[in-house]
Amino acid sequence: LGLTNGDFELQTGRILQSVFSTFWSMIVKSTVLSESQRVLNAALPYQISERVKNGEKIADSYSHATVLFADIVGFTNFTKELESRQVVEYSNLIFNKLDKLVKEYKLE
């Protein structure tokens, strides 16, 4: 091949460095993707996160829907010292009560 020992070692070192760099990039990319998928799965229902992961733009529409935006006065101050589990429990109590009122007054 016409390479001296030093040239051969230098070329081998460059090749190994390139392979390592490519391999490391693949590991980092895989880790970032796994972390972003974990966050996506935690924030969205599974079916929606799968659609997002597959590149689908989500813009579902429904002919009959109601959206309630609510600001519960004092809720932030009330819950700021609580553990997140307790905040979720209180939120569930409030929304379960709202669901019962919707059914009771046939507001569907």
PDB file of C-alpha atoms in Angstrom:
ATOM      1  CA  LEU A   1       0.000   0.000   0.000  1.00  0.00           C
ATOM      2  CA  GLY A   2       3.013   2.259   0.266  1.00  0.00           C
ATOM      3  CA  LEU A   3       2.216   3.425   3.818  1.00  0.00           C
ATOM      4  CA  THR A   4       4.863   3.706   6.476  1.00  0.00           C
ATOM      5  CA  ASN A   5       4.117   2.416   9.934  1.00  0.00           C
ATOM      6  CA  GLY A   6       3.424   5.968  11.154  1.00  0.00           C
ATOM      7  CA  ASP A   7       1.084   6.696   8.221  1.00  0.00           C
ATOM      8  CA  PHE A   8      -0.766   3.437   8.833  1.00  0.00           C
ATOM      9  CA  GLU A   9      -1.210   4.242  12.538  1.00  0.00           C
ATOM     10  CA  LEU A  10      -2.361   7.766  11.707  1.00  0.00           C
ATOM     11  CA  GLN A  11      -4.915   6.509   9.160  1.00  0.00           C
ATOM     12  CA  THR A  12      -6.102   3.780  11.539  1.00  0.00           C
ATOM     13  CA  GLY A  13      -6.476   6.371  14.305  1.00  0.00           C
ATOM     14  CA  ARG A  14      -8.523   8.654  12.044  1.00  0.00           C
ATOM     15  CA  ILE A  15     -10.769   5.782  10.977  1.00  0.00           C
ATOM     16  CA  LEU A  16     -11.323   4.694  14.573  1.00  0.00           C
ATOM     17  CA  GLN A  17     -11.999   8.288  15.613  1.00  0.00           C
ATOM     18  CA  SER A  18     -14.566   8.650  12.806  1.00  0.00           C
ATOM     19  CA  VAL A  19     -16.261   5.364  13.725  1.00  0.00           C
ATOM     20  CA  PHE A  20     -16.336   6.318  17.415  1.00  0.00           C
ATOM     21  CA  SER A  21     -17.689   9.794  16.589  1.00  0.00           C
ATOM     22  CA  THR A  22     -20.457   8.325  14.418  1.00  0.00           C
ATOM     23  CA  PHE A  23     -21.301   5.701  17.036  1.00  0.00           C
ATOM     24  CA  TRP A  24     -21.370   8.346  19.804  1.00  0.00           C
ATOM     25  CA  SER A  25     -23.668  10.576  17.722  1.00  0.00           C
ATOM     26  CA  MET A  26     -26.038   7.652  17.243  1.00  0.00           C
ATOM     27  CA  ILE A  27     -26.108   6.974  20.993  1.00  0.00           C
ATOM     28  CA  VAL A  28     -26.744  10.638  21.827  1.00  0.00           C
ATOM     29  CA  LYS A  29     -29.468  10.913  19.184  1.00  0.00           C
ATOM     30  CA  SER A  30     -31.129   7.727  20.441  1.00  0.00           C
ATOM     31  CA  THR A  31     -31.001   8.987  24.041  1.00  0.00           C
ATOM     32  CA  VAL A  32     -32.474  12.378  23.104  1.00  0.00           C
ATOM     33  CA  LEU A  33     -35.226  10.722  21.077  1.00  0.00           C
ATOM     34  CA  SER A  34     -36.012   8.315  23.915  1.00  0.00           C
ATOM     35  CA  GLU A  35     -36.197  11.186  26.409  1.00  0.00           C
ATOM     36  CA  SER A  36     -38.397  13.292  24.134  1.00  0.00           C
ATOM     37  CA  GLN A  37     -40.682  10.288  23.558  1.00  0.00           C
ATOM     38  CA  ARG A  38     -40.897   9.724  27.325  1.00  0.00           C
ATOM     39  CA  VAL A  39     -41.891  13.365  27.850  1.00  0.00           C
ATOM     40  CA  LEU A  40     -44.393  13.175  24.996  1.00  0.00           C
ATOM     41  CA  ASN A  41     -45.953  10.013  26.434  1.00  0.00           C
ATOM     42  CA  ALA A  42     -46.195  11.637  29.864  1.00  0.00           C
ATOM     43  CA  ALA A  43     -47.913  14.745  28.510  1.00  0.00           C
ATOM     44  CA  LEU A  44     -50.297  13.231  25.959  1.00  0.00           C
ATOM     45  CA  PRO A  45     -52.552  10.191  25.654  1.00  0.00           C
ATOM     46  CA  TYR A  46     -50.748   7.267  24.017  1.00  0.00           C
ATOM     47  CA  GLN A  47     -52.762   7.428  20.774  1.00  0.00           C
ATOM     48  CA  ILE A  48     -51.967  11.126  20.324  1.00  0.00           C
ATOM     49  CA  SER A  49     -48.264  10.774  21.180  1.00  0.00           C
ATOM     50  CA  GLU A  50     -47.973   7.962  18.607  1.00  0.00           C
ATOM     51  CA  ARG A  51     -49.587  10.168  15.965  1.00  0.00           C
ATOM     52  CA  VAL A  52     -47.175  13.005  16.806  1.00  0.00           C
ATOM     53  CA  LYS A  53     -44.219  10.592  16.759  1.00  0.00           C
ATOM     54  CA  ASN A  54     -45.258   9.449  13.282  1.00  0.00           C
ATOM     55  CA  GLY A  55     -45.153  13.057  12.087  1.00  0.00           C
ATOM     56  CA  GLU A  56     -48.893  13.584  11.890  1.00  0.00           C
ATOM     57  CA  LYS A  57     -50.160  17.104  12.459  1.00  0.00           C
ATOM     58  CA  ILE A  58     -52.942  16.877  15.023  1.00  0.00           C
ATOM     59  CA  ALA A  59     -55.966  19.030  14.238  1.00  0.00           C
ATOM     60  CA  ASP A  60     -58.954  16.872  15.112  1.00  0.00           C
ATOM     61  CA  SER A  61     -62.377  18.446  14.983  1.00  0.00           C
ATOM     62  CA  TYR A  62     -65.643  17.468  16.588  1.00  0.00           C
ATOM     63  CA  SER A  63     -69.094  18.628  15.561  1.00  0.00           C
ATOM     64  CA  HIS A  64     -70.308  18.854  19.159  1.00  0.00           C
ATOM     65  CA  ALA A  65     -67.833  19.744  21.873  1.00  0.00           C
ATOM     66  CA  THR A  66     -67.568  21.977  24.884  1.00  0.00           C
ATOM     67  CA  VAL A  67     -64.345  23.171  26.397  1.00  0.00           C
ATOM     68  CA  LEU A  68     -64.238  24.551  29.920  1.00  0.00           C
ATOM     69  CA  PHE A  69     -61.449  26.918  30.881  1.00  0.00           C
ATOM     70  CA  ALA A  70     -61.493  27.544  34.599  1.00  0.00           C
ATOM     71  CA  ASP A  71     -59.417  29.635  36.938  1.00  0.00           C
ATOM     72  CA  ILE A  72     -60.067  28.558  40.473  1.00  0.00           C
ATOM     73  CA  VAL A  73     -59.382  31.593  42.623  1.00  0.00           C
ATOM     74  CA  GLY A  74     -56.810  30.826  45.310  1.00  0.00           C
ATOM     75  CA  PHE A  75     -55.973  27.348  43.997  1.00  0.00           C
ATOM     76  CA  THR A  76     -52.313  28.158  43.336  1.00  0.00           C
ATOM     77  CA  ASN A  77     -51.789  29.605  46.818  1.00  0.00           C
ATOM     78  CA  PHE A  78     -53.719  26.721  48.353  1.00  0.00           C
ATOM     79  CA  THR A  79     -51.636  24.062  46.590  1.00  0.00           C
ATOM     80  CA  LYS A  80     -48.164  25.613  46.520  1.00  0.00           C
ATOM     81  CA  GLU A  81     -47.089  23.804  49.694  1.00  0.00           C
ATOM     82  CA  LEU A  82     -48.627  20.466  48.686  1.00  0.00           C
ATOM     83  CA  GLU A  83     -46.961  17.517  47.000  1.00  0.00           C
ATOM     84  CA  SER A  84     -47.856  17.047  43.334  1.00  0.00           C
ATOM     85  CA  ARG A  85     -49.836  13.888  44.204  1.00  0.00           C
ATOM     86  CA  GLN A  86     -52.036  15.929  46.553  1.00  0.00           C
ATOM     87  CA  VAL A  87     -52.593  18.629  43.910  1.00  0.00           C
ATOM     88  CA  VAL A  88     -53.763  15.954  41.473  1.00  0.00           C
ATOM     89  CA  GLU A  89     -56.088  14.492  44.128  1.00  0.00           C
ATOM     90  CA  TYR A  90     -57.662  17.902  44.792  1.00  0.00           C
ATOM     91  CA  SER A  91     -57.984  18.567  41.067  1.00  0.00           C
ATOM     92  CA  ASN A  92     -59.706  15.209  40.600  1.00  0.00           C
ATOM     93  CA  LEU A  93     -62.145  16.004  43.409  1.00  0.00           C
ATOM     94  CA  ILE A  94     -63.050  19.321  41.803  1.00  0.00           C
ATOM     95  CA  PHE A  95     -63.476  17.925  38.285  1.00  0.00           C
ATOM     96  CA  ASN A  96     -65.405  14.871  39.496  1.00  0.00           C
ATOM     97  CA  LYS A  97     -67.818  17.259  41.236  1.00  0.00           C
ATOM     98  CA  LEU A  98     -68.126  19.298  38.020  1.00  0.00           C
ATOM     99  CA  ASP A  99     -68.828  16.094  36.059  1.00  0.00           C
ATOM    100  CA  LYS A 100     -71.614  15.186  38.527  1.00  0.00           C
ATOM    101  CA  LEU A 101     -73.149  18.651  38.188  1.00  0.00           C
ATOM    102  CA  VAL A 102     -73.063  18.381  34.389  1.00  0.00           C
ATOM    103  CA  LYS A 103     -74.932  15.069  34.561  1.00  0.00           C
ATOM    104  CA  GLU A 104     -77.357  16.280  37.238  1.00  0.00           C
ATOM    105  CA  TYR A 105     -78.365  19.340  35.207  1.00  0.00           C
ATOM    106  CA  LYS A 106     -78.149  17.463  31.872  1.00  0.00           C
ATOM    107  CA  LEU A 107     -75.651  19.911  30.432  1.00  0.00           C
ATOM    108  CA  GLU A 108     -74.126  17.478  27.962  1.00  0.00           C
TER     109      GLU A 108
END
